[in-house]
Amino acid sequence: MYQDLLLLARTIEYTPIGIVVLRTDGKVHYVNRFAEQMFNQSRETLLGKIIDHSVSDYTGKVTWEEIWTAMLQGELAEASVVIEPPGKDATVCKVQSFFIKGNENYQDSLALIFRDMTQDIRITDQIEKKNLEMAKMNSELIRSNAEWKRVSEMKSNFLSIASHELKTPLTSIKGYSDIIIDNMKDKLDGSIYRMIESINRAADRLHKVVNNILDVTRIEQKRLRLKPELLDLRAVIYDCIDELAQFSLKRNITFTCNIPDSLPSFYGDKMRMQQVFTNLFSNALKYSPDGSSVWVSVSLEESDKFHIIVKDNGIGIDKTEQKNIFYPFYEVGSVNSHSTSYSSFMGGGTGLGLSIVKGIVERHGGRIWVASDGVKENTFPGSEFHITMPVQAEIHWDDDETRALYIDRMEPQSYIEENLPHVDEKPTILFIDSDREAVEIARMVLESAFDILVAESGESGLTMALQHKPSIILLDSYLPGLDGYRLCRILRTQEETRDTPIAFFSAGTQNDEIQKCFASGADDFVVKPFSGRELVDKIWRILMKKKEGQFN
Ligand code: ADP
């Protein structure tokens, strides 16, 4: 028994935790060796003393005396304290206590166990400091992210507005040059005629760029609308190859297709899918040497996914650039200077094509990536563009009106020609538009087949419509004073014009603008810049539908 007690006493004495026993008056009754080290004072110095001057509360809110008194009274079991021993650095300790009830041999006492927490607290402090720094960095990141989003939105809005603004003057350039090309070839000197043709081609190119910018902003703002239908993917691909024949023949580049006859129908937007293939094929042509080949293959993966590969043996794409080329406005620098013995490849695009392709593919629930061994001097490693697309993508028509509009656009040309209405009297068109140039072009294109009336404001348009009861009204949405939408609503309430076909005539192609036109009672929409042929076709179609009673 005595041996056991001795062992216990030694254990307490040498345990690596500071143990201090206080009497009820706060004076030290016992300290073990570790406590001697913690207080940096010998047992002899500490015994019978009060240690209040060496210990303080970690938070500094209470005194050590208050702490041990509360512990003695059973009100507090644990506290964090700082021990400041003479001639030694302070240590931060967690102190736990328990009361020892006295008997005839010894008085009531308070046992205190001091655990050195300096290291832990230092680490916690560091973690807290780091957390604080991270929180600061995080809030800076959130701020710069918000700023980036704001700038990016501003850029998209700017591009969208600038592109719309460009469309109006483009209407004049394209319209007038169309008229000259169609009607004045014999009257013009050959060189002037060629210049006009060049202006016309430049206007077409600029129109494409403007449309591409609008597409990029639609994709960035998640506003790309799809009009899906069941498609024969094989036919879509072959049509796109045929469309590029003039370029592939000139460069002696052959397309080889491996597309099974028995592919299931694909549910997607025809016009957008044509855009995807035309972009990929024209890039393959653009970045390949004369006389090379382009391969197109389509296969079914797991029966519900198409895997499309467009492979060329052109200049290839550097591995580090393969992700970047799908960002808008990104062009690989080396492309501009690359040349071979056959021909030189001047990239010189806008860097928009692939970002649009990616946006369209992803909008159909698909994925696109590129594989290439990279660019090597004087060799043609080629590039392979891969697309996977669900056969039945979960996409919907965005609304019935645009569907109607779209189906209208898809009617074959022969349908229009066969069904041109035979009229004894020239129909009258009333243009209500303040854009004089556009009206002038329309007049020149249409005046042989129609009587033309023009009003430059909503108010005068209303008067003329009621007075002349035209066969069709074409009006612009942006009119000074009474705007196009309000005017259209008024026309629909008037006896004289209730059933007159009305089409909007505007540079806006945003879906909400189109919807607004239909909502205000219009029957159709003509987008500027238009070609003369487009305008004639559209107007005939509107009149024909009217005749067949489709608007009622
Ligand atoms: P661009 O109008 O410049 O062709 P794209 O977005 O279509 O714009 O392509 C971005 C860039 O990707 C191109 O400038 C070109 O550097 C590279 N690229 C695209 N397709 C190919 C290809 N088939 N072979 C080599 N480089 C290509």
PDB file of C-alpha atoms in Angstrom, residues 159-378:
ATOM      1  CA  LEU A 159     -21.172  45.394 -78.962  1.00  0.00           C
ATOM      2  CA  SER A 160     -24.885  44.764 -79.209  1.00  0.00           C
ATOM      3  CA  ILE A 161     -25.779  48.458 -79.588  1.00  0.00           C
ATOM      4  CA  ALA A 162     -22.866  49.157 -81.956  1.00  0.00           C
ATOM      5  CA  SER A 163     -23.877  46.216 -84.150  1.00  0.00           C
ATOM      6  CA  HIS A 164     -27.481  47.362 -84.314  1.00  0.00           C
ATOM      7  CA  GLU A 165     -26.355  50.867 -85.186  1.00  0.00           C
ATOM      8  CA  LEU A 166     -24.120  49.492 -87.943  1.00  0.00           C
ATOM      9  CA  LYS A 167     -27.047  47.668 -89.491  1.00  0.00           C
ATOM     10  CA  THR A 168     -28.849  50.852 -90.525  1.00  0.00           C
ATOM     11  CA  PRO A 169     -26.079  52.345 -92.722  1.00  0.00           C
ATOM     12  CA  LEU A 170     -25.355  48.851 -93.986  1.00  0.00           C
ATOM     13  CA  THR A 171     -28.918  48.689 -95.282  1.00  0.00           C
ATOM     14  CA  SER A 172     -28.179  51.658 -97.524  1.00  0.00           C
ATOM     15  CA  ILE A 173     -24.823  50.373 -98.764  1.00  0.00           C
ATOM     16  CA  LYS A 174     -26.133  46.888 -99.448  1.00  0.00           C
ATOM     17  CA  GLY A 175     -29.479  48.058-100.828  1.00  0.00           C
ATOM     18  CA  TYR A 176     -28.109  50.633-103.277  1.00  0.00           C
ATOM     19  CA  SER A 177     -25.322  48.382-104.494  1.00  0.00           C
ATOM     20  CA  ASP A 178     -27.845  45.530-104.985  1.00  0.00           C
ATOM     21  CA  ILE A 179     -30.011  47.819-107.092  1.00  0.00           C
ATOM     22  CA  ILE A 180     -27.063  48.963-109.206  1.00  0.00           C
ATOM     23  CA  ILE A 181     -25.836  45.387-109.713  1.00  0.00           C
ATOM     24  CA  ASP A 182     -29.304  44.104-110.618  1.00  0.00           C
ATOM     25  CA  ASN A 183     -30.404  46.947-112.880  1.00  0.00           C
ATOM     26  CA  MET A 184     -27.514  49.033-114.149  1.00  0.00           C
ATOM     27  CA  LYS A 185     -24.864  46.642-115.412  1.00  0.00           C
ATOM     28  CA  ASP A 186     -25.256  47.769-119.049  1.00  0.00           C
ATOM     29  CA  LYS A 187     -25.217  51.457-118.201  1.00  0.00           C
ATOM     30  CA  LEU A 188     -21.978  51.419-116.230  1.00  0.00           C
ATOM     31  CA  ASP A 189     -18.342  51.387-117.170  1.00  0.00           C
ATOM     32  CA  GLY A 190     -16.840  47.922-116.417  1.00  0.00           C
ATOM     33  CA  SER A 191     -14.382  49.165-113.799  1.00  0.00           C
ATOM     34  CA  ILE A 192     -17.076  51.134-111.939  1.00  0.00           C
ATOM     35  CA  TYR A 193     -19.325  48.096-112.022  1.00  0.00           C
ATOM     36  CA  ARG A 194     -16.538  45.958-110.524  1.00  0.00           C
ATOM     37  CA  MET A 195     -16.024  48.568-107.794  1.00  0.00           C
ATOM     38  CA  ILE A 196     -19.725  48.419-106.961  1.00  0.00           C
ATOM     39  CA  GLU A 197     -19.489  44.621-106.824  1.00  0.00           C
ATOM     40  CA  SER A 198     -16.613  45.001-104.388  1.00  0.00           C
ATOM     41  CA  ILE A 199     -18.656  47.389-102.235  1.00  0.00           C
ATOM     42  CA  ASN A 200     -21.484  44.869-102.287  1.00  0.00           C
ATOM     43  CA  ARG A 201     -19.198  42.011-101.237  1.00  0.00           C
ATOM     44  CA  ALA A 202     -17.665  44.179 -98.488  1.00  0.00           C
ATOM     45  CA  ALA A 203     -21.156  45.003 -97.221  1.00  0.00           C
ATOM     46  CA  ASP A 204     -21.957  41.270 -97.141  1.00  0.00           C
ATOM     47  CA  ARG A 205     -18.761  40.592 -95.195  1.00  0.00           C
ATOM     48  CA  LEU A 206     -19.471  43.414 -92.759  1.00  0.00           C
ATOM     49  CA  HIS A 207     -23.010  42.131 -92.353  1.00  0.00           C
ATOM     50  CA  LYS A 208     -21.590  38.704 -91.451  1.00  0.00           C
ATOM     51  CA  VAL A 209     -19.217  40.260 -88.891  1.00  0.00           C
ATOM     52  CA  VAL A 210     -22.048  42.292 -87.351  1.00  0.00           C
ATOM     53  CA  ASN A 211     -24.215  39.175 -87.133  1.00  0.00           C
ATOM     54  CA  ASN A 212     -21.322  37.225 -85.598  1.00  0.00           C
ATOM     55  CA  ILE A 213     -20.842  39.918 -82.954  1.00  0.00           C
ATOM     56  CA  LEU A 214     -24.558  39.833 -82.197  1.00  0.00           C
ATOM     57  CA  ASP A 215     -24.382  36.028 -81.895  1.00  0.00           C
ATOM     58  CA  VAL A 216     -21.417  36.248 -79.517  1.00  0.00           C
ATOM     59  CA  THR A 217     -23.252  38.751 -77.312  1.00  0.00           C
ATOM     60  CA  ARG A 218     -26.353  36.525 -77.372  1.00  0.00           C
ATOM     61  CA  ILE A 219     -24.252  33.538 -76.285  1.00  0.00           C
ATOM     62  CA  GLU A 220     -22.469  35.550 -73.579  1.00  0.00           C
ATOM     63  CA  GLN A 221     -25.774  36.888 -72.260  1.00  0.00           C
ATOM     64  CA  LYS A 222     -27.347  33.406 -72.485  1.00  0.00           C
ATOM     65  CA  ARG A 223     -29.931  34.709 -74.952  1.00  0.00           C
ATOM     66  CA  LEU A 224     -29.243  32.353 -77.864  1.00  0.00           C
ATOM     67  CA  ARG A 225     -32.683  31.100 -78.882  1.00  0.00           C
ATOM     68  CA  LEU A 226     -33.124  27.825 -80.755  1.00  0.00           C
ATOM     69  CA  LYS A 227     -35.860  26.750 -83.109  1.00  0.00           C
ATOM     70  CA  PRO A 228     -35.433  22.987 -83.159  1.00  0.00           C
ATOM     71  CA  GLU A 229     -36.932  20.555 -85.648  1.00  0.00           C
ATOM     72  CA  LEU A 230     -36.141  17.010 -86.759  1.00  0.00           C
ATOM     73  CA  LEU A 231     -33.112  17.204 -89.035  1.00  0.00           C
ATOM     74  CA  ASP A 232     -31.256  14.901 -91.369  1.00  0.00           C
ATOM     75  CA  LEU A 233     -27.715  15.592 -90.145  1.00  0.00           C
ATOM     76  CA  ARG A 234     -26.225  14.005 -93.250  1.00  0.00           C
ATOM     77  CA  ALA A 235     -28.136  16.405 -95.509  1.00  0.00           C
ATOM     78  CA  VAL A 236     -27.185  19.413 -93.361  1.00  0.00           C
ATOM     79  CA  ILE A 237     -23.487  18.464 -93.628  1.00  0.00           C
ATOM     80  CA  TYR A 238     -23.597  17.839 -97.393  1.00  0.00           C
ATOM     81  CA  ASP A 239     -25.425  21.158 -97.965  1.00  0.00           C
ATOM     82  CA  CYS A 240     -22.692  23.005 -96.077  1.00  0.00           C
ATOM     83  CA  ILE A 241     -19.956  21.266 -98.075  1.00  0.00           C
ATOM     84  CA  ASP A 242     -21.764  22.178-101.319  1.00  0.00           C
ATOM     85  CA  GLU A 243     -22.041  25.787-100.241  1.00  0.00           C
ATOM     86  CA  LEU A 244     -18.275  25.984 -99.832  1.00  0.00           C
ATOM     87  CA  ALA A 245     -17.582  24.274-103.177  1.00  0.00           C
ATOM     88  CA  GLN A 246     -16.422  27.498-104.842  1.00  0.00           C
ATOM     89  CA  PHE A 247     -13.600  27.775-102.275  1.00  0.00           C
ATOM     90  CA  SER A 248     -12.678  24.089-102.034  1.00  0.00           C
ATOM     91  CA  LEU A 249     -12.557  23.715-105.833  1.00  0.00           C
ATOM     92  CA  LYS A 250     -10.379  26.792-106.190  1.00  0.00           C
ATOM     93  CA  ARG A 251      -7.933  25.427-103.627  1.00  0.00           C
ATOM     94  CA  ASN A 252      -8.257  21.856-104.914  1.00  0.00           C
ATOM     95  CA  ILE A 253      -9.179  20.623-101.449  1.00  0.00           C
ATOM     96  CA  THR A 254     -11.397  17.540-101.324  1.00  0.00           C
ATOM     97  CA  PHE A 255     -13.980  16.689 -98.696  1.00  0.00           C
ATOM     98  CA  THR A 256     -14.296  12.999 -97.815  1.00  0.00           C
ATOM     99  CA  CYS A 257     -17.330  12.021 -95.793  1.00  0.00           C
ATOM    100  CA  ASN A 258     -17.975   8.931 -93.753  1.00  0.00           C
ATOM    101  CA  ILE A 259     -21.588   9.358 -92.691  1.00  0.00           C
ATOM    102  CA  PRO A 260     -23.884   6.307 -92.407  1.00  0.00           C
ATOM    103  CA  ASP A 261     -27.198   6.446 -94.328  1.00  0.00           C
ATOM    104  CA  SER A 262     -29.119   5.144 -91.381  1.00  0.00           C
ATOM    105  CA  LEU A 263     -28.502   7.882 -88.844  1.00  0.00           C
ATOM    106  CA  PRO A 264     -31.464   8.730 -86.609  1.00  0.00           C
ATOM    107  CA  SER A 265     -33.029  12.156 -87.114  1.00  0.00           C
ATOM    108  CA  PHE A 266     -31.381  14.856 -85.093  1.00  0.00           C
ATOM    109  CA  TYR A 267     -33.493  17.306 -83.102  1.00  0.00           C
ATOM    110  CA  GLY A 268     -31.819  20.681 -83.462  1.00  0.00           C
ATOM    111  CA  ASP A 269     -31.860  24.165 -84.982  1.00  0.00           C
ATOM    112  CA  LYS A 270     -31.133  23.829 -88.687  1.00  0.00           C
ATOM    113  CA  MET A 271     -29.797  27.314 -89.276  1.00  0.00           C
ATOM    114  CA  ARG A 272     -27.551  27.145 -86.192  1.00  0.00           C
ATOM    115  CA  MET A 273     -26.231  23.682 -87.092  1.00  0.00           C
ATOM    116  CA  GLN A 274     -25.436  24.948 -90.589  1.00  0.00           C
ATOM    117  CA  GLN A 275     -23.510  27.743 -88.898  1.00  0.00           C
ATOM    118  CA  VAL A 276     -21.515  25.159 -86.877  1.00  0.00           C
ATOM    119  CA  PHE A 277     -20.492  23.110 -89.921  1.00  0.00           C
ATOM    120  CA  THR A 278     -19.865  26.090 -92.197  1.00  0.00           C
ATOM    121  CA  ASN A 279     -17.505  27.555 -89.605  1.00  0.00           C
ATOM    122  CA  LEU A 280     -15.615  24.301 -89.043  1.00  0.00           C
ATOM    123  CA  PHE A 281     -15.374  23.517 -92.751  1.00  0.00           C
ATOM    124  CA  SER A 282     -14.271  26.999 -93.755  1.00  0.00           C
ATOM    125  CA  ASN A 283     -11.598  26.940 -91.021  1.00  0.00           C
ATOM    126  CA  ALA A 284     -10.408  23.555 -92.318  1.00  0.00           C
ATOM    127  CA  LEU A 285     -10.152  25.085 -95.805  1.00  0.00           C
ATOM    128  CA  LYS A 286      -8.590  28.306 -94.559  1.00  0.00           C
ATOM    129  CA  TYR A 287      -5.803  26.645 -92.556  1.00  0.00           C
ATOM    130  CA  SER A 288      -4.917  23.772 -94.949  1.00  0.00           C
ATOM    131  CA  PRO A 289      -2.561  23.766 -97.934  1.00  0.00           C
ATOM    132  CA  ASP A 290      -3.860  23.618-101.502  1.00  0.00           C
ATOM    133  CA  GLY A 291      -4.562  20.095-102.722  1.00  0.00           C
ATOM    134  CA  SER A 292      -5.104  18.651 -99.246  1.00  0.00           C
ATOM    135  CA  SER A 293      -8.114  16.800 -97.813  1.00  0.00           C
ATOM    136  CA  VAL A 294     -10.759  17.372 -95.183  1.00  0.00           C
ATOM    137  CA  TRP A 295     -12.522  14.362 -93.601  1.00  0.00           C
ATOM    138  CA  VAL A 296     -15.928  14.499 -92.002  1.00  0.00           C
ATOM    139  CA  SER A 297     -17.267  11.541 -90.067  1.00  0.00           C
ATOM    140  CA  VAL A 298     -20.387  10.982 -88.012  1.00  0.00           C
ATOM    141  CA  SER A 299     -20.990   7.971 -85.796  1.00  0.00           C
ATOM    142  CA  LEU A 300     -23.432   7.017 -83.087  1.00  0.00           C
ATOM    143  CA  GLU A 301     -22.127   6.654 -79.559  1.00  0.00           C
ATOM    144  CA  GLU A 302     -24.186   4.667 -77.055  1.00  0.00           C
ATOM    145  CA  SER A 303     -27.132   5.025 -79.489  1.00  0.00           C
ATOM    146  CA  ASP A 304     -28.131   8.425 -78.069  1.00  0.00           C
ATOM    147  CA  LYS A 305     -25.166  10.592 -79.001  1.00  0.00           C
ATOM    148  CA  PHE A 306     -23.661  11.695 -82.290  1.00  0.00           C
ATOM    149  CA  HIS A 307     -19.890  11.906 -82.526  1.00  0.00           C
ATOM    150  CA  ILE A 308     -18.857  14.229 -85.327  1.00  0.00           C
ATOM    151  CA  ILE A 309     -15.218  14.625 -86.372  1.00  0.00           C
ATOM    152  CA  VAL A 310     -13.901  17.251 -88.795  1.00  0.00           C
ATOM    153  CA  LYS A 311     -10.275  16.484 -89.593  1.00  0.00           C
ATOM    154  CA  ASP A 312      -7.894  18.406 -91.817  1.00  0.00           C
ATOM    155  CA  ASN A 313      -4.230  18.106 -92.651  1.00  0.00           C
ATOM    156  CA  GLY A 314      -3.510  21.765 -92.258  1.00  0.00           C
ATOM    157  CA  ILE A 315      -1.104  23.758 -90.134  1.00  0.00           C
ATOM    158  CA  GLY A 316      -2.323  22.351 -86.797  1.00  0.00           C
ATOM    159  CA  ILE A 317      -2.909  24.173 -83.526  1.00  0.00           C
ATOM    160  CA  ASP A 318      -0.345  24.573 -80.778  1.00  0.00           C
ATOM    161  CA  LYS A 319      -1.219  22.544 -77.667  1.00  0.00           C
ATOM    162  CA  THR A 320      -1.116  25.652 -75.460  1.00  0.00           C
ATOM    163  CA  GLU A 321      -3.619  27.386 -77.740  1.00  0.00           C
ATOM    164  CA  GLN A 322      -6.160  24.588 -78.043  1.00  0.00           C
ATOM    165  CA  LYS A 323      -8.385  25.872 -75.222  1.00  0.00           C
ATOM    166  CA  ASN A 324      -7.981  29.555 -76.139  1.00  0.00           C
ATOM    167  CA  ILE A 325      -9.294  29.259 -79.695  1.00  0.00           C
ATOM    168  CA  PHE A 326     -12.833  28.799 -78.331  1.00  0.00           C
ATOM    169  CA  TYR A 327     -12.748  32.252 -76.682  1.00  0.00           C
ATOM    170  CA  PRO A 328     -14.291  35.159 -78.643  1.00  0.00           C
ATOM    171  CA  PHE A 329     -11.873  37.344 -80.627  1.00  0.00           C
ATOM    172  CA  TYR A 330      -8.998  34.886 -80.060  1.00  0.00           C
ATOM    173  CA  GLU A 331      -6.698  34.178 -82.976  1.00  0.00           C
ATOM    174  CA  VAL A 332      -3.470  32.216 -82.928  1.00  0.00           C
ATOM    175  CA  GLY A 333      -0.699  34.626 -83.868  1.00  0.00           C
ATOM    176  CA  SER A 334       1.370  32.143 -85.865  1.00  0.00           C
ATOM    177  CA  VAL A 335      -1.472  31.733 -88.348  1.00  0.00           C
ATOM    178  CA  ASN A 336      -0.864  35.111 -89.946  1.00  0.00           C
ATOM    179  CA  SER A 337       2.709  34.373 -90.873  1.00  0.00           C
ATOM    180  CA  HIS A 338       2.408  30.715 -91.774  1.00  0.00           C
ATOM    181  CA  SER A 339       3.237  29.892 -95.360  1.00  0.00           C
ATOM    182  CA  THR A 340       4.195  26.886 -97.442  1.00  0.00           C
ATOM    183  CA  SER A 341       5.506  26.274-100.931  1.00  0.00           C
ATOM    184  CA  TYR A 342       1.911  25.936-102.171  1.00  0.00           C
ATOM    185  CA  SER A 343       0.331  29.002-100.779  1.00  0.00           C
ATOM    186  CA  SER A 344       0.384  31.253 -97.806  1.00  0.00           C
ATOM    187  CA  PHE A 345      -2.352  31.158 -95.223  1.00  0.00           C
ATOM    188  CA  MET A 346      -3.425  34.495 -94.070  1.00  0.00           C
ATOM    189  CA  GLY A 347      -5.748  33.826 -91.156  1.00  0.00           C
ATOM    190  CA  GLY A 348      -7.145  37.302 -90.848  1.00  0.00           C
ATOM    191  CA  GLY A 349     -10.565  36.266 -89.502  1.00  0.00           C
ATOM    192  CA  THR A 350     -12.276  37.838 -86.556  1.00  0.00           C
ATOM    193  CA  GLY A 351     -11.662  35.059 -84.057  1.00  0.00           C
ATOM    194  CA  LEU A 352     -15.403  34.748 -83.450  1.00  0.00           C
ATOM    195  CA  GLY A 353     -16.308  31.606 -85.420  1.00  0.00           C
ATOM    196  CA  LEU A 354     -15.269  28.929 -82.932  1.00  0.00           C
ATOM    197  CA  SER A 355     -16.720  30.725 -79.907  1.00  0.00           C
ATOM    198  CA  ILE A 356     -20.075  30.807 -81.725  1.00  0.00           C
ATOM    199  CA  VAL A 357     -19.702  27.142 -82.726  1.00  0.00           C
ATOM    200  CA  LYS A 358     -19.024  26.231 -79.084  1.00  0.00           C
ATOM    201  CA  GLY A 359     -22.005  28.315 -77.886  1.00  0.00           C
ATOM    202  CA  ILE A 360     -24.358  26.621 -80.372  1.00  0.00           C
ATOM    203  CA  VAL A 361     -23.067  23.105 -79.629  1.00  0.00           C
ATOM    204  CA  GLU A 362     -23.376  23.632 -75.867  1.00  0.00           C
ATOM    205  CA  ARG A 363     -26.848  25.153 -76.269  1.00  0.00           C
ATOM    206  CA  HIS A 364     -27.817  21.841 -77.934  1.00  0.00           C
ATOM    207  CA  GLY A 365     -26.419  19.985 -74.890  1.00  0.00           C
ATOM    208  CA  GLY A 366     -23.217  18.959 -76.711  1.00  0.00           C
ATOM    209  CA  ARG A 367     -19.466  19.328 -76.253  1.00  0.00           C
ATOM    210  CA  ILE A 368     -16.655  20.421 -78.594  1.00  0.00           C
ATOM    211  CA  TRP A 369     -12.908  19.977 -78.336  1.00  0.00           C
ATOM    212  CA  VAL A 370      -9.886  19.916 -80.616  1.00  0.00           C
ATOM    213  CA  ALA A 371      -6.984  17.503 -80.953  1.00  0.00           C
ATOM    214  CA  SER A 372      -3.805  18.427 -82.788  1.00  0.00           C
ATOM    215  CA  ASP A 373      -0.147  17.514 -82.495  1.00  0.00           C
ATOM    216  CA  GLY A 374       0.659  21.209 -82.497  1.00  0.00           C
ATOM    217  CA  VAL A 375       2.434  23.420 -84.973  1.00  0.00           C
ATOM    218  CA  LYS A 376       5.694  22.182 -86.455  1.00  0.00           C
ATOM    219  CA  GLU A 377       7.751  24.087 -88.955  1.00  0.00           C
ATOM    220  CA  ASN A 378       7.099  23.058 -92.570  1.00  0.00           C
TER     221      ASN A 378
END
